[in-house]
Short mmCIF file of C-alpha atoms in Angstrom, two decimals:
data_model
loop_
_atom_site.label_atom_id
_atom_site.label_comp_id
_atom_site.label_asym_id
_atom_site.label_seq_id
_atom_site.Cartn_x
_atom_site.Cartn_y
_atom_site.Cartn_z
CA UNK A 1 32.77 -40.22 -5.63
CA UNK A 2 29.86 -37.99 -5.88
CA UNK A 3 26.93 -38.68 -4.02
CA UNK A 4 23.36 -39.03 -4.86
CA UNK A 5 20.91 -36.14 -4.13
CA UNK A 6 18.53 -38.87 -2.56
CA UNK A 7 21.31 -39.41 0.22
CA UNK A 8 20.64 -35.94 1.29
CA UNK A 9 17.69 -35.33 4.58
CA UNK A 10 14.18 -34.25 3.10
CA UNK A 11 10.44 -34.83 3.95
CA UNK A 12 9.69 -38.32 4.77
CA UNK A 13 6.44 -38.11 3.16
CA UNK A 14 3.83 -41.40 2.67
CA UNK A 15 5.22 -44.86 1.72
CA UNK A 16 3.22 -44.82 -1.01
CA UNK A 17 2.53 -41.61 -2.60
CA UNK A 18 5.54 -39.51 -1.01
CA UNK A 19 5.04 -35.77 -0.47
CA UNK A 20 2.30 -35.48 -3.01
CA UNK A 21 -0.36 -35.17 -0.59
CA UNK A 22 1.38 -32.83 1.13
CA UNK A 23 2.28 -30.26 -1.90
CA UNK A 24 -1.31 -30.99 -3.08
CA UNK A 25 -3.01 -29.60 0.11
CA UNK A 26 -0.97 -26.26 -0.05
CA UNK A 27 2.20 -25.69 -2.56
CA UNK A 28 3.56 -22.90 -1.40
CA UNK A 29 3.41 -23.43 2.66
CA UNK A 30 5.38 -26.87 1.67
CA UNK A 31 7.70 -25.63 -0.60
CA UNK A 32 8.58 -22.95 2.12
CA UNK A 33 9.25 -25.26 5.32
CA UNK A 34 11.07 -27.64 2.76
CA UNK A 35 13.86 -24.84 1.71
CA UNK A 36 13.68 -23.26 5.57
CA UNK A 37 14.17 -26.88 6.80
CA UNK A 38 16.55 -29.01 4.61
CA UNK A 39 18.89 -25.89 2.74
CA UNK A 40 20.12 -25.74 -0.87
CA UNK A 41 18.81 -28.71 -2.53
CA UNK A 42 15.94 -31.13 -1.10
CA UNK A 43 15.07 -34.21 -2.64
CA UNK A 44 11.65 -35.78 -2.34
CA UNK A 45 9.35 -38.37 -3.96
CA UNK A 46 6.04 -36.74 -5.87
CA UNK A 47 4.04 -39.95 -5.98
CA UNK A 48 6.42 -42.34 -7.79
CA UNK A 49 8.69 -39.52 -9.20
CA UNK A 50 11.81 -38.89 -8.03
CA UNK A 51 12.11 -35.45 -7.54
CA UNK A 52 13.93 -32.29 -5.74
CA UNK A 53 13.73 -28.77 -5.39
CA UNK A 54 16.19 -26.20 -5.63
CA UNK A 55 16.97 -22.99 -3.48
CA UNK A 56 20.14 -22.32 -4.23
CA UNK A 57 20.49 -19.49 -7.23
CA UNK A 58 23.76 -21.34 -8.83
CA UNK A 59 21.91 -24.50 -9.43
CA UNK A 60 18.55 -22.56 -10.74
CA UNK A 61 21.04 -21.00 -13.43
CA UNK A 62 22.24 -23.68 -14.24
CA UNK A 63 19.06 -26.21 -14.52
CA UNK A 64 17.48 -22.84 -16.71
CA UNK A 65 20.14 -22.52 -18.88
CA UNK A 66 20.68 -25.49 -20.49
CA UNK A 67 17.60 -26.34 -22.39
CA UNK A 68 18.33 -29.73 -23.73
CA UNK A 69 19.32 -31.43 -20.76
CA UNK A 70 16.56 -30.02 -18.39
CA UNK A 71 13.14 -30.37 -20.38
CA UNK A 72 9.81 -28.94 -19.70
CA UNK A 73 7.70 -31.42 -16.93
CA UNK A 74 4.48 -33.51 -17.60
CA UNK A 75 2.74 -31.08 -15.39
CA UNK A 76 3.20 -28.30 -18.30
CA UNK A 77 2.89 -31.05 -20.72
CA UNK A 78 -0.24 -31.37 -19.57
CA UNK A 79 -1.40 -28.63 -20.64
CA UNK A 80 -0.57 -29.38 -24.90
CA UNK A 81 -4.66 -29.62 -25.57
CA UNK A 82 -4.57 -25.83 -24.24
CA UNK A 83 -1.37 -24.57 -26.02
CA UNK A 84 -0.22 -27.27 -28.50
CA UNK A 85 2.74 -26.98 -29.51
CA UNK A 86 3.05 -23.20 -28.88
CA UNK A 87 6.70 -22.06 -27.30
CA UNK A 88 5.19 -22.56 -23.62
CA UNK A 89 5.19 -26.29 -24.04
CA UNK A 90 7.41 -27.31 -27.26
CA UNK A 91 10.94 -28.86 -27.13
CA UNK A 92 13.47 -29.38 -28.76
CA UNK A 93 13.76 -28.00 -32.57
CA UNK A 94 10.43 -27.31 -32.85
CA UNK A 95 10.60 -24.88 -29.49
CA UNK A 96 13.93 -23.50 -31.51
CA UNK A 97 12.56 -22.78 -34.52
CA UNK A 98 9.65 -21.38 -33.26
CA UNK A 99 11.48 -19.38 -31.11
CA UNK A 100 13.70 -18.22 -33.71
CA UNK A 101 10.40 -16.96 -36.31
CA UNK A 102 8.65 -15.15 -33.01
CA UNK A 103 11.45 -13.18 -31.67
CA UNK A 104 11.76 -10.27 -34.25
CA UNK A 105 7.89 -9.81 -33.23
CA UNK A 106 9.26 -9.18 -29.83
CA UNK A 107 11.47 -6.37 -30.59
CA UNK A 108 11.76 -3.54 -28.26
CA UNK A 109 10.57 -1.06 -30.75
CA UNK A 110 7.64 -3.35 -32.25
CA UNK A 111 5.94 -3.58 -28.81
CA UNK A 112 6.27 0.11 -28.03
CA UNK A 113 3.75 0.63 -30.83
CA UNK A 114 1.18 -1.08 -28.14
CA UNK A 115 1.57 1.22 -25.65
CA UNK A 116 -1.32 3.82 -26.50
CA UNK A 117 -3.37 0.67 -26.47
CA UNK A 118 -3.08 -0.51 -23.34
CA UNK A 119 -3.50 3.25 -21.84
CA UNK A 120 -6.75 3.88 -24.51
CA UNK A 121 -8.41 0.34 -23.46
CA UNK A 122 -7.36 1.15 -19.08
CA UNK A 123 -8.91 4.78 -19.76
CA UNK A 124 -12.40 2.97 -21.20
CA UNK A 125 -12.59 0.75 -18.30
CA UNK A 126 -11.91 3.40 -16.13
CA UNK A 127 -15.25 5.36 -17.23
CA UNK A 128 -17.42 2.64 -16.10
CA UNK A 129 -16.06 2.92 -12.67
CA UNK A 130 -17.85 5.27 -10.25
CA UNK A 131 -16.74 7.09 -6.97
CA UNK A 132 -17.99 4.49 -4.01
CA UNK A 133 -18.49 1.60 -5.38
CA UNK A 134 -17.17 -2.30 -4.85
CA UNK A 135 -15.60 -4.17 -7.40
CA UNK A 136 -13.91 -7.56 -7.96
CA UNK A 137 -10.52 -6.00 -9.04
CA UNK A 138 -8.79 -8.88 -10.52
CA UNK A 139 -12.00 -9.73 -12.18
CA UNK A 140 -11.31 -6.62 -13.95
CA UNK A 141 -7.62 -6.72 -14.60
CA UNK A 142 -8.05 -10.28 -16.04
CA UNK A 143 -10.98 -8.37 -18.28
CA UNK A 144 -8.79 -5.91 -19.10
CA UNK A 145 -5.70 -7.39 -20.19
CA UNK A 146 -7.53 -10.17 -22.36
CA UNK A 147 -9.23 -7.40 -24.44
CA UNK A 148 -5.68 -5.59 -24.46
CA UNK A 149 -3.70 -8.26 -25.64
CA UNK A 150 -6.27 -9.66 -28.01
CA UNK A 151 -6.51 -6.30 -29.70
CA UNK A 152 -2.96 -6.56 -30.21
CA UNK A 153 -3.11 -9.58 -31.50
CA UNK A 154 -6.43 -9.52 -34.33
CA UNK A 155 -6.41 -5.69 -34.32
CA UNK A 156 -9.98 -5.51 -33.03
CA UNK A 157 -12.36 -5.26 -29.97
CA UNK A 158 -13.60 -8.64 -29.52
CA UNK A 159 -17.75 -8.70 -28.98
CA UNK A 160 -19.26 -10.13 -25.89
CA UNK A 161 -19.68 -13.50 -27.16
CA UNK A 162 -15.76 -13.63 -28.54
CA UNK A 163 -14.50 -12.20 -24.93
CA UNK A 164 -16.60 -14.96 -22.92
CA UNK A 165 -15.35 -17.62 -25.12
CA UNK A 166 -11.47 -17.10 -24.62
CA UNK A 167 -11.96 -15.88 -21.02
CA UNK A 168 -14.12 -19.11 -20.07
CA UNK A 169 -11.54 -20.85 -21.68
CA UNK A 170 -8.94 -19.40 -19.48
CA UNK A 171 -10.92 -19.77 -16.42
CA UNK A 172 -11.73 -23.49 -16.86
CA UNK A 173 -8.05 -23.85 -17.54
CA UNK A 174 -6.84 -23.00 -14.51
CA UNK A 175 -9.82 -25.11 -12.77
CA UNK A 176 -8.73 -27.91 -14.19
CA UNK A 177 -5.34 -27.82 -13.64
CA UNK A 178 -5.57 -26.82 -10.35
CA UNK A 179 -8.40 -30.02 -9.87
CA UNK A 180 -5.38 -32.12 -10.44
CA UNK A 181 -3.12 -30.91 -8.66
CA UNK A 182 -5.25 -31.23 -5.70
CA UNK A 183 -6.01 -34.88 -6.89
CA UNK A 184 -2.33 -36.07 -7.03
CA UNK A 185 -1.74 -34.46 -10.87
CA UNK A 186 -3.61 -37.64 -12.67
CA UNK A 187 -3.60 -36.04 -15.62
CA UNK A 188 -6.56 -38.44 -17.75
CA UNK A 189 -8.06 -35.76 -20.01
CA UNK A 190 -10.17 -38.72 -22.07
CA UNK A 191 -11.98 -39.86 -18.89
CA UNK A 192 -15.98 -38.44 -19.46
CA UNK A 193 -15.82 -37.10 -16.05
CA UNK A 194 -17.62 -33.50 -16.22
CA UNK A 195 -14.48 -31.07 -15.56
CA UNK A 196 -12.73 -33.10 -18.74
CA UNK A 197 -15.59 -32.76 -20.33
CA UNK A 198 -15.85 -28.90 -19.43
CA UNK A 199 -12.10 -28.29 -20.30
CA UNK A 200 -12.90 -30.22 -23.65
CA UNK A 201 -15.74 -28.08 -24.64
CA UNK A 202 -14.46 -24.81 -23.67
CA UNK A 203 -10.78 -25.50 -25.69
CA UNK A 204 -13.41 -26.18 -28.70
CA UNK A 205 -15.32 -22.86 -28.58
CA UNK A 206 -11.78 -21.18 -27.69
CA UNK A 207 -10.34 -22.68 -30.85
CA UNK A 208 -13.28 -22.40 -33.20
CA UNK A 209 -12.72 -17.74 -32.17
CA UNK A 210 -9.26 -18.30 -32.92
CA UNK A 211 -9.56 -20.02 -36.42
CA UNK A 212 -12.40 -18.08 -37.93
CA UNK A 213 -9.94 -15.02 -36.96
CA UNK A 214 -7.58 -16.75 -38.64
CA UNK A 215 -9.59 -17.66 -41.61
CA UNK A 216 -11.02 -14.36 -41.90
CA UNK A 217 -7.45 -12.77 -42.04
CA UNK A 218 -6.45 -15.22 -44.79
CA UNK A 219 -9.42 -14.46 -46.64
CA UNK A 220 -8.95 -10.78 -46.36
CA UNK A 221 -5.32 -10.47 -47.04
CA UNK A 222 -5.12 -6.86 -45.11
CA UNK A 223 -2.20 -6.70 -43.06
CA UNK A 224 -2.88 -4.14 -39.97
CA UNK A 225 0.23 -4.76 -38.84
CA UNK A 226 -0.71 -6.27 -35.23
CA UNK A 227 0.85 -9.87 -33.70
CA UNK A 228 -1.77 -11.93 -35.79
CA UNK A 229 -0.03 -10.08 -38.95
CA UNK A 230 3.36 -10.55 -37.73
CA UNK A 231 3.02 -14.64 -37.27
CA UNK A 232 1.38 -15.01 -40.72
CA UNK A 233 4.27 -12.94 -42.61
CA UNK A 234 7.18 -14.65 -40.40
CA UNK A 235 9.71 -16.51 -42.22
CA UNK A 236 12.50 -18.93 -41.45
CA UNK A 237 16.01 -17.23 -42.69
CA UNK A 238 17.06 -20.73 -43.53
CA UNK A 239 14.31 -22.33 -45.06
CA UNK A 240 12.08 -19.92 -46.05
CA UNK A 241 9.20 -21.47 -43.89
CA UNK A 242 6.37 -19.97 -42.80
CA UNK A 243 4.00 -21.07 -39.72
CA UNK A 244 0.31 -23.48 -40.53
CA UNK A 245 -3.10 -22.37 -39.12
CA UNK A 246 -2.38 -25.35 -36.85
CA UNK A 247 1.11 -23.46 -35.41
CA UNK A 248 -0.59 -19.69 -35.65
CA UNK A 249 -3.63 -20.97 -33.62
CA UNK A 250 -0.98 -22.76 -30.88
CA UNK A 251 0.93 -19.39 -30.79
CA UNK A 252 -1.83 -16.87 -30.43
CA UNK A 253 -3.49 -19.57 -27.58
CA UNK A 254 -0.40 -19.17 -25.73
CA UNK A 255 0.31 -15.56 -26.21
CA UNK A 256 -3.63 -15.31 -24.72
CA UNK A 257 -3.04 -17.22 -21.23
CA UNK A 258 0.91 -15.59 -21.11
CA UNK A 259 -0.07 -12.25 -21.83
CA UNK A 260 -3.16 -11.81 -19.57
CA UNK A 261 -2.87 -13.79 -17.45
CA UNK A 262 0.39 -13.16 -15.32
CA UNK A 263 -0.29 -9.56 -15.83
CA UNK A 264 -3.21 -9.51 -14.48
CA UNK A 265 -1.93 -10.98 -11.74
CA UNK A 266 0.84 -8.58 -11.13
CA UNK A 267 -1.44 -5.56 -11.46
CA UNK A 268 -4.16 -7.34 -8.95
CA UNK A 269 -1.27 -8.02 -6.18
CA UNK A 270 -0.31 -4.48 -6.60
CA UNK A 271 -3.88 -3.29 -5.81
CA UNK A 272 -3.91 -5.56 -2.91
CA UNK A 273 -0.14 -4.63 -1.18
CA UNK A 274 -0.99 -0.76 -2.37
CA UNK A 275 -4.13 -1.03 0.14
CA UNK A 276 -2.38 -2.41 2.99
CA UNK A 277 0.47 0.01 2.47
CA UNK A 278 -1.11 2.90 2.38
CA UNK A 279 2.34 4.70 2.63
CA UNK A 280 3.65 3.09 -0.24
CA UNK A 281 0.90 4.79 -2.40
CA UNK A 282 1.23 8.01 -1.05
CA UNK A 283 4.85 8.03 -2.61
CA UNK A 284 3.37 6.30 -6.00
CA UNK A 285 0.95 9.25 -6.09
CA UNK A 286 3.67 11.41 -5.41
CA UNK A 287 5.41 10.16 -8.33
CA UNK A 288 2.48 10.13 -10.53
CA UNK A 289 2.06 13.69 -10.15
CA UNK A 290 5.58 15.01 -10.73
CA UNK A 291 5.81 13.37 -13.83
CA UNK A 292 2.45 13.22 -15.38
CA UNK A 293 0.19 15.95 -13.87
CA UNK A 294 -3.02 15.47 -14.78
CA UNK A 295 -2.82 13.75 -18.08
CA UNK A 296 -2.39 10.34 -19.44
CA UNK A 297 0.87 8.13 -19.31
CA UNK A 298 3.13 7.37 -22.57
CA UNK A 299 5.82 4.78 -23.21
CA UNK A 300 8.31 8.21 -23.52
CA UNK A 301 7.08 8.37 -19.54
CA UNK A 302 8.07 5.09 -18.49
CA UNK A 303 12.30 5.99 -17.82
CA UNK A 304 10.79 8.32 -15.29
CA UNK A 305 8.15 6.23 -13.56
CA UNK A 306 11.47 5.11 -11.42
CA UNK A 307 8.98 4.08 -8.51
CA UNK A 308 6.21 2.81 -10.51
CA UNK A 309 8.00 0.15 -12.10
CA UNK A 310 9.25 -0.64 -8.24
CA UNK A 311 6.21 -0.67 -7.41
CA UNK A 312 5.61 -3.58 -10.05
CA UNK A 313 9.38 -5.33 -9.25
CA UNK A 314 8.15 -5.71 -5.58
CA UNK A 315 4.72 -6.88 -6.39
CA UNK A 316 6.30 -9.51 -8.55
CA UNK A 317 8.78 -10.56 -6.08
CA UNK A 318 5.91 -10.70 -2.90
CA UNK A 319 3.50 -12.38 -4.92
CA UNK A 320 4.93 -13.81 -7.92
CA UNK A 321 3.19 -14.26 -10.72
CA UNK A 322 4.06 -17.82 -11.45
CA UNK A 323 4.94 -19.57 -8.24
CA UNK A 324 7.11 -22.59 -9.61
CA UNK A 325 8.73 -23.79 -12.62
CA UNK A 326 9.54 -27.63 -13.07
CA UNK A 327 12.30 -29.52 -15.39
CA UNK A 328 12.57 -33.03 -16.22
CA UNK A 329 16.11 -34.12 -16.16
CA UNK A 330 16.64 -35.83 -19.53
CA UNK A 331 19.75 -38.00 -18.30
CA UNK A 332 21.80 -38.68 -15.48
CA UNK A 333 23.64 -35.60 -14.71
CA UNK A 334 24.99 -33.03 -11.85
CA UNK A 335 23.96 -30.47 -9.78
CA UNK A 336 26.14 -28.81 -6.94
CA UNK A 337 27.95 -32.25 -6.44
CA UNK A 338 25.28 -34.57 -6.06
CA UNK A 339 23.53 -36.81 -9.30
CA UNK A 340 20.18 -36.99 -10.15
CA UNK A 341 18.74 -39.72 -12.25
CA UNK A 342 17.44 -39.49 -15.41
CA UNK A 343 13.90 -38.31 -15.03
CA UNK A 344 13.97 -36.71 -12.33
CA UNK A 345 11.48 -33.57 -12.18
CA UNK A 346 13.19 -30.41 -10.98
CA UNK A 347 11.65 -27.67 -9.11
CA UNK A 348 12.70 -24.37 -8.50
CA UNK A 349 10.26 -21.73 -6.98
CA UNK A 350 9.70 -18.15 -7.30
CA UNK A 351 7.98 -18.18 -4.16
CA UNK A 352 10.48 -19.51 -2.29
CA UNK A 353 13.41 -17.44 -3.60
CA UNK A 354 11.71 -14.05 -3.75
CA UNK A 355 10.63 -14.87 -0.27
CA UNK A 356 14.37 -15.59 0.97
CA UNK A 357 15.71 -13.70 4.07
CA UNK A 358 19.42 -14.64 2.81
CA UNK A 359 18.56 -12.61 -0.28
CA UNK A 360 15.90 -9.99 1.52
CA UNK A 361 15.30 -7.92 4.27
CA UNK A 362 12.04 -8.54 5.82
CA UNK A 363 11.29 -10.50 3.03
CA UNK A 364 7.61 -10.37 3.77
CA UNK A 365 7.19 -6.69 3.96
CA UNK A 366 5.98 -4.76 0.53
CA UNK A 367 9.17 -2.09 0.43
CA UNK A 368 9.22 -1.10 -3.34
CA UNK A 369 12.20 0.97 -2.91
CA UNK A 370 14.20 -2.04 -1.84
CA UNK A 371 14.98 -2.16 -5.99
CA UNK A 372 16.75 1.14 -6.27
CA UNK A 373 20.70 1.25 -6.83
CA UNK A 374 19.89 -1.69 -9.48
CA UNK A 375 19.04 -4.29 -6.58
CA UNK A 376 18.15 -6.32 -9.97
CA UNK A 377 21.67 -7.02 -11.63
CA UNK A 378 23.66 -6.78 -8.20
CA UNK A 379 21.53 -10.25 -7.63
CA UNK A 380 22.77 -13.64 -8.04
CA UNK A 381 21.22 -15.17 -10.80
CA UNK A 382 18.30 -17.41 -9.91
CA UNK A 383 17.12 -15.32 -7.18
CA UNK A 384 14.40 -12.96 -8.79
CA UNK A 385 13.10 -14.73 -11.66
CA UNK A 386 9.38 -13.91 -12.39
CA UNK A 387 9.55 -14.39 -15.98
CA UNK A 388 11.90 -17.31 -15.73
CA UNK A 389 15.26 -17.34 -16.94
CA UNK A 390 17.73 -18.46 -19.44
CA UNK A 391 16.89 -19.28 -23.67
CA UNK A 392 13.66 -19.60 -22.72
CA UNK A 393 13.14 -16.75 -20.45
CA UNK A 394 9.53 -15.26 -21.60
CA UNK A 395 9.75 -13.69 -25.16
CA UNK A 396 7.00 -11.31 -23.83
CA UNK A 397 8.90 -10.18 -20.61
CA UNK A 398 8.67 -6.47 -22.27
CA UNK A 399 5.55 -6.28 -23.03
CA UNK A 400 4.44 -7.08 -19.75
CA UNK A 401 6.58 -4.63 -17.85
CA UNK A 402 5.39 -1.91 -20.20
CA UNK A 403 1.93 -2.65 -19.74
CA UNK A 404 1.80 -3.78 -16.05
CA UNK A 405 3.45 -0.04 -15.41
CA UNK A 406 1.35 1.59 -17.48
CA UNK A 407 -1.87 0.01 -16.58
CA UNK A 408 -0.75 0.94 -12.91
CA UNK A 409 -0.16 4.75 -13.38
CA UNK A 410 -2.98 5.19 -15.25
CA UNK A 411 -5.34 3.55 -12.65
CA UNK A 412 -3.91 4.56 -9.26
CA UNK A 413 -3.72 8.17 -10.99
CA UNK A 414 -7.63 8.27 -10.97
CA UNK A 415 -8.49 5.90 -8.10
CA UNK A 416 -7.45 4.82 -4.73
CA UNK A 417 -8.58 0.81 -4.55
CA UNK A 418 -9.35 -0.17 -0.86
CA UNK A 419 -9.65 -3.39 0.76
CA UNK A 420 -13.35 -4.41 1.19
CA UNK A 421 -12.65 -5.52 5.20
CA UNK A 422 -12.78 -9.33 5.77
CA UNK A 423 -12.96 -10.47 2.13
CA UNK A 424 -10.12 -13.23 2.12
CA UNK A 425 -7.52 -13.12 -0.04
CA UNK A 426 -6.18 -16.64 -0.88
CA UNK A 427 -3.61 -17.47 -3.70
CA UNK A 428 -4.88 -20.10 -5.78
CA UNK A 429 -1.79 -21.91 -6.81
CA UNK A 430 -2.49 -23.08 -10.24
CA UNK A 431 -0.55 -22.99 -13.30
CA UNK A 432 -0.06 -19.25 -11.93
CA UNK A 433 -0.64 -17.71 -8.62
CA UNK A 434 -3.80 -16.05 -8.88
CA UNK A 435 -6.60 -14.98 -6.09
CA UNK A 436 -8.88 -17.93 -5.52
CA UNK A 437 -11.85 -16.06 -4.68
CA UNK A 438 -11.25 -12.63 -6.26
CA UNK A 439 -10.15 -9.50 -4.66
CA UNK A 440 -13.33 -6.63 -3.58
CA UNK A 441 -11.95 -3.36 -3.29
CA UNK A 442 -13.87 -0.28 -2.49
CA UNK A 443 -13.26 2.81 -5.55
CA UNK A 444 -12.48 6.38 -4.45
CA UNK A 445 -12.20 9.02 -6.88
CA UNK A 446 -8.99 11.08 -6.50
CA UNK A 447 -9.27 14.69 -6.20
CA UNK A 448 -6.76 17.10 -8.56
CA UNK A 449 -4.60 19.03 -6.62
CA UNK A 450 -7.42 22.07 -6.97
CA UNK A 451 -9.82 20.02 -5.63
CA UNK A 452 -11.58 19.41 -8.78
CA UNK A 453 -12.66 16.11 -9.55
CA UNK A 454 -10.11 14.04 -11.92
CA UNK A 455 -12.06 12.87 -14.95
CA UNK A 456 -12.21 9.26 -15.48
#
């Protein structure tokens, strides 16, 4: 007779409200002691939810493969004002269908049109930067990668007033969601209290950019051929279909927060590991040099930017992007021998498995190399999963490994980001992991191997 996962040992928790306090105060240090403490699968109560997280890679698989019976959470849910019914937070056959219009965009060859892009937009940010001065570094990345991907997307530099809009936007997002997380995720959007309110009015201004882009496209009829283009020309091979303002505007809001967001993110915790391991970035430089010289990085570069993409692996796995991912179990069903009841929220976190000693040496310690001899595939499934896993691993995975490497070499090729001493750095663990109160770093121009200045 199999046994209920609620029979297993996990944290006792409050009568009333379980371990919600507890993962409220600090996700990841509970998450942690709740895999080091209770093993493979841990079942708790989240207020009144039934719920249990998973460390064992078998049971991620299978939880992230099969889409129907493991469902997207109310936590994600939440967020449907944000992203409607974009392929972040649909089910079902609308997430298929979707799926199924957006993934030709996708292809390998389609994105490697955006890689002068991303190294033309790093080399303009790098001119503003001067030899001694401080910065908030993920202040700029998030800059950076917003006006990257939404060039991709509309095929133009948005002006001041655009970029605040969608960046406010963003930033109130993740306020918000991490506001109720920290009050017990009561998720009342309608209540007039003044972060609703805020979230409210910045979606608004967000969505009025978006749809006079939209209109404006329509209007014109030109066809530039960037993401924007791509959504308004796709077409279902059954039906002959084609996506509403309401669907491209859902889309493009979720291609914004995926494809900024957790890249900026990546390329921030690089800049902060790269500074406290200083010998790590002598052999990045080292790299950098060999294969590019002096000038500027191309996509033909990448195959031989071995150790920059490393680099990016092991700043994924140390500090993940995303921290956590969460199912709702849509019946009774299985996992590893033991039921779980319909309902049941499932969590499985990046976090914790990247951090895992049975899967890492020194798991704590930023050792890029650690991915050579293709550390990736010899992994079990559900061990290194940054961009999730499955039919709905992230349609933009690609993208973001092109541009996250990129963005890197050109950067560290042209400055050496330093710590500004006894600034904290404290993950902020919203819908992504992201610094709560920035990250300072102190700019140093490099010299060329002649001693002459690089140019920025």
């Amino acid at each position: 007779m199999t046994q209920s996962v609620f029979e297993l040992p996990g944290p006792e928790g409050n009568s009333i409200v379980g371990s919600l306090l507890d993962f409220g105060r600090d996700p990841l240090a509970f998450l942690t002691k709740c895999a080091r403490e209770y093993g493979d699968i841990v079942p708790m109560r989240l207020g009144l939810t039934p719920t249990c997280l998973l460390n064992n890679p078998q049971y991620i698989e299978q939880v992230l493969k099969d889409r129907n019976l493991f469902v997207k959470s109310r936590g994600l849910r939440s967020l449907k004002s944000l992203l409607g019914e974009g392929l972040l937070s649909s089910e079902g056959d609308s997430w298929f269908h979707q799926r199924r219009l957006i993934q030709p965009i996708f292809h390998q060859k389609r994105i490697a049109t955006y890689s002068d892009i991303m190294v033309a937009y790093t080399e303009r940010m790098l001119d503003s930067w001067q030899d001694g001065e401080t910065r908030d570094v993920h202040e700029d990345m998030m800059r950076l990668t917003l006006n990257i991907v939404m060039k991709t997307i509309f095929n133009r530099d948005l002006n001041a007033g655009e970029a605040q809009d969608v960046a406010h936007a963003m930033d109130v997002t993740m306020d918000w969601f991490e506001s109720k997380r920290q009050q017990n995720f009561i998720f009342l959007e309608w209540f007039p209290i003044p972060e609703n309110i805020r979230y409210k009015n910045a979606i608004k201004q967000m969505d009025k950019t978006i749809y006079q882009m939209i209109d404006q496209r329509r209007a014109s009829g030109e066809n530039p051929g960037d993401l924007l283009s791509m959504l308004m020309a796709a077409k279902d091979e059954e039906d002959g279909s084609q996506m509403s303002d309401r669907q491209l505007r859902d889309e493009i809001a979720t291609l914004m927060l995926a494809g900024h967001e957790t890249t900026s993110n990546t390329l921030t915790a690089a800049w902060v590991l790269l500074s406290q391991y200083p010998e790590v970035r002598t052999k990045l430089l080292a790299e950098l040099q060999a294969v590019l010289g002096e000038r500027s990085p191309t996509i033909a570069d990448i195959p031989n930017l071995r150790y920059t993409d490393m680099v990016i692996k092991e700043a994924m796995r140390v500090t993940p992007p995303v921290y956590s991912m969460a199912r709702k179990a849509t019946k009774d069903c299985e996992i590893g021998g033991y039921e779980l009841p319909e309902g049941c929220i499932i969590l499985m976190s990046q976090w914790v498995m990247h951090r895992n000693p049975r899967y890492f040496e020194d798991p704590e310690v930023f050792r890029p190399e650690r991915w050579a001899n293709d550390l990736e595939k010899n992994l079990p499934r559900g061990v290194y999963f940054p961009f999730g896993d499955g039919p709905r691993v992230c349609i933009g995975k690609s993208f973001a490994v092109m541009e996250a490497v990129l963005l890197l070499a050109t950067i560290a090729q042209k400055f050496e980001l330093t710590l500004v001493p006894d600034h904290p750095i404290v993950p902020q663990a919203s819908i992504t992991l992201r610094p709560l109160y920035g990250v300072k770093v102190t700019l140093k121009q490099n010299l060329a191997p002649e001693g002459v200045l690089m140019s920025g």
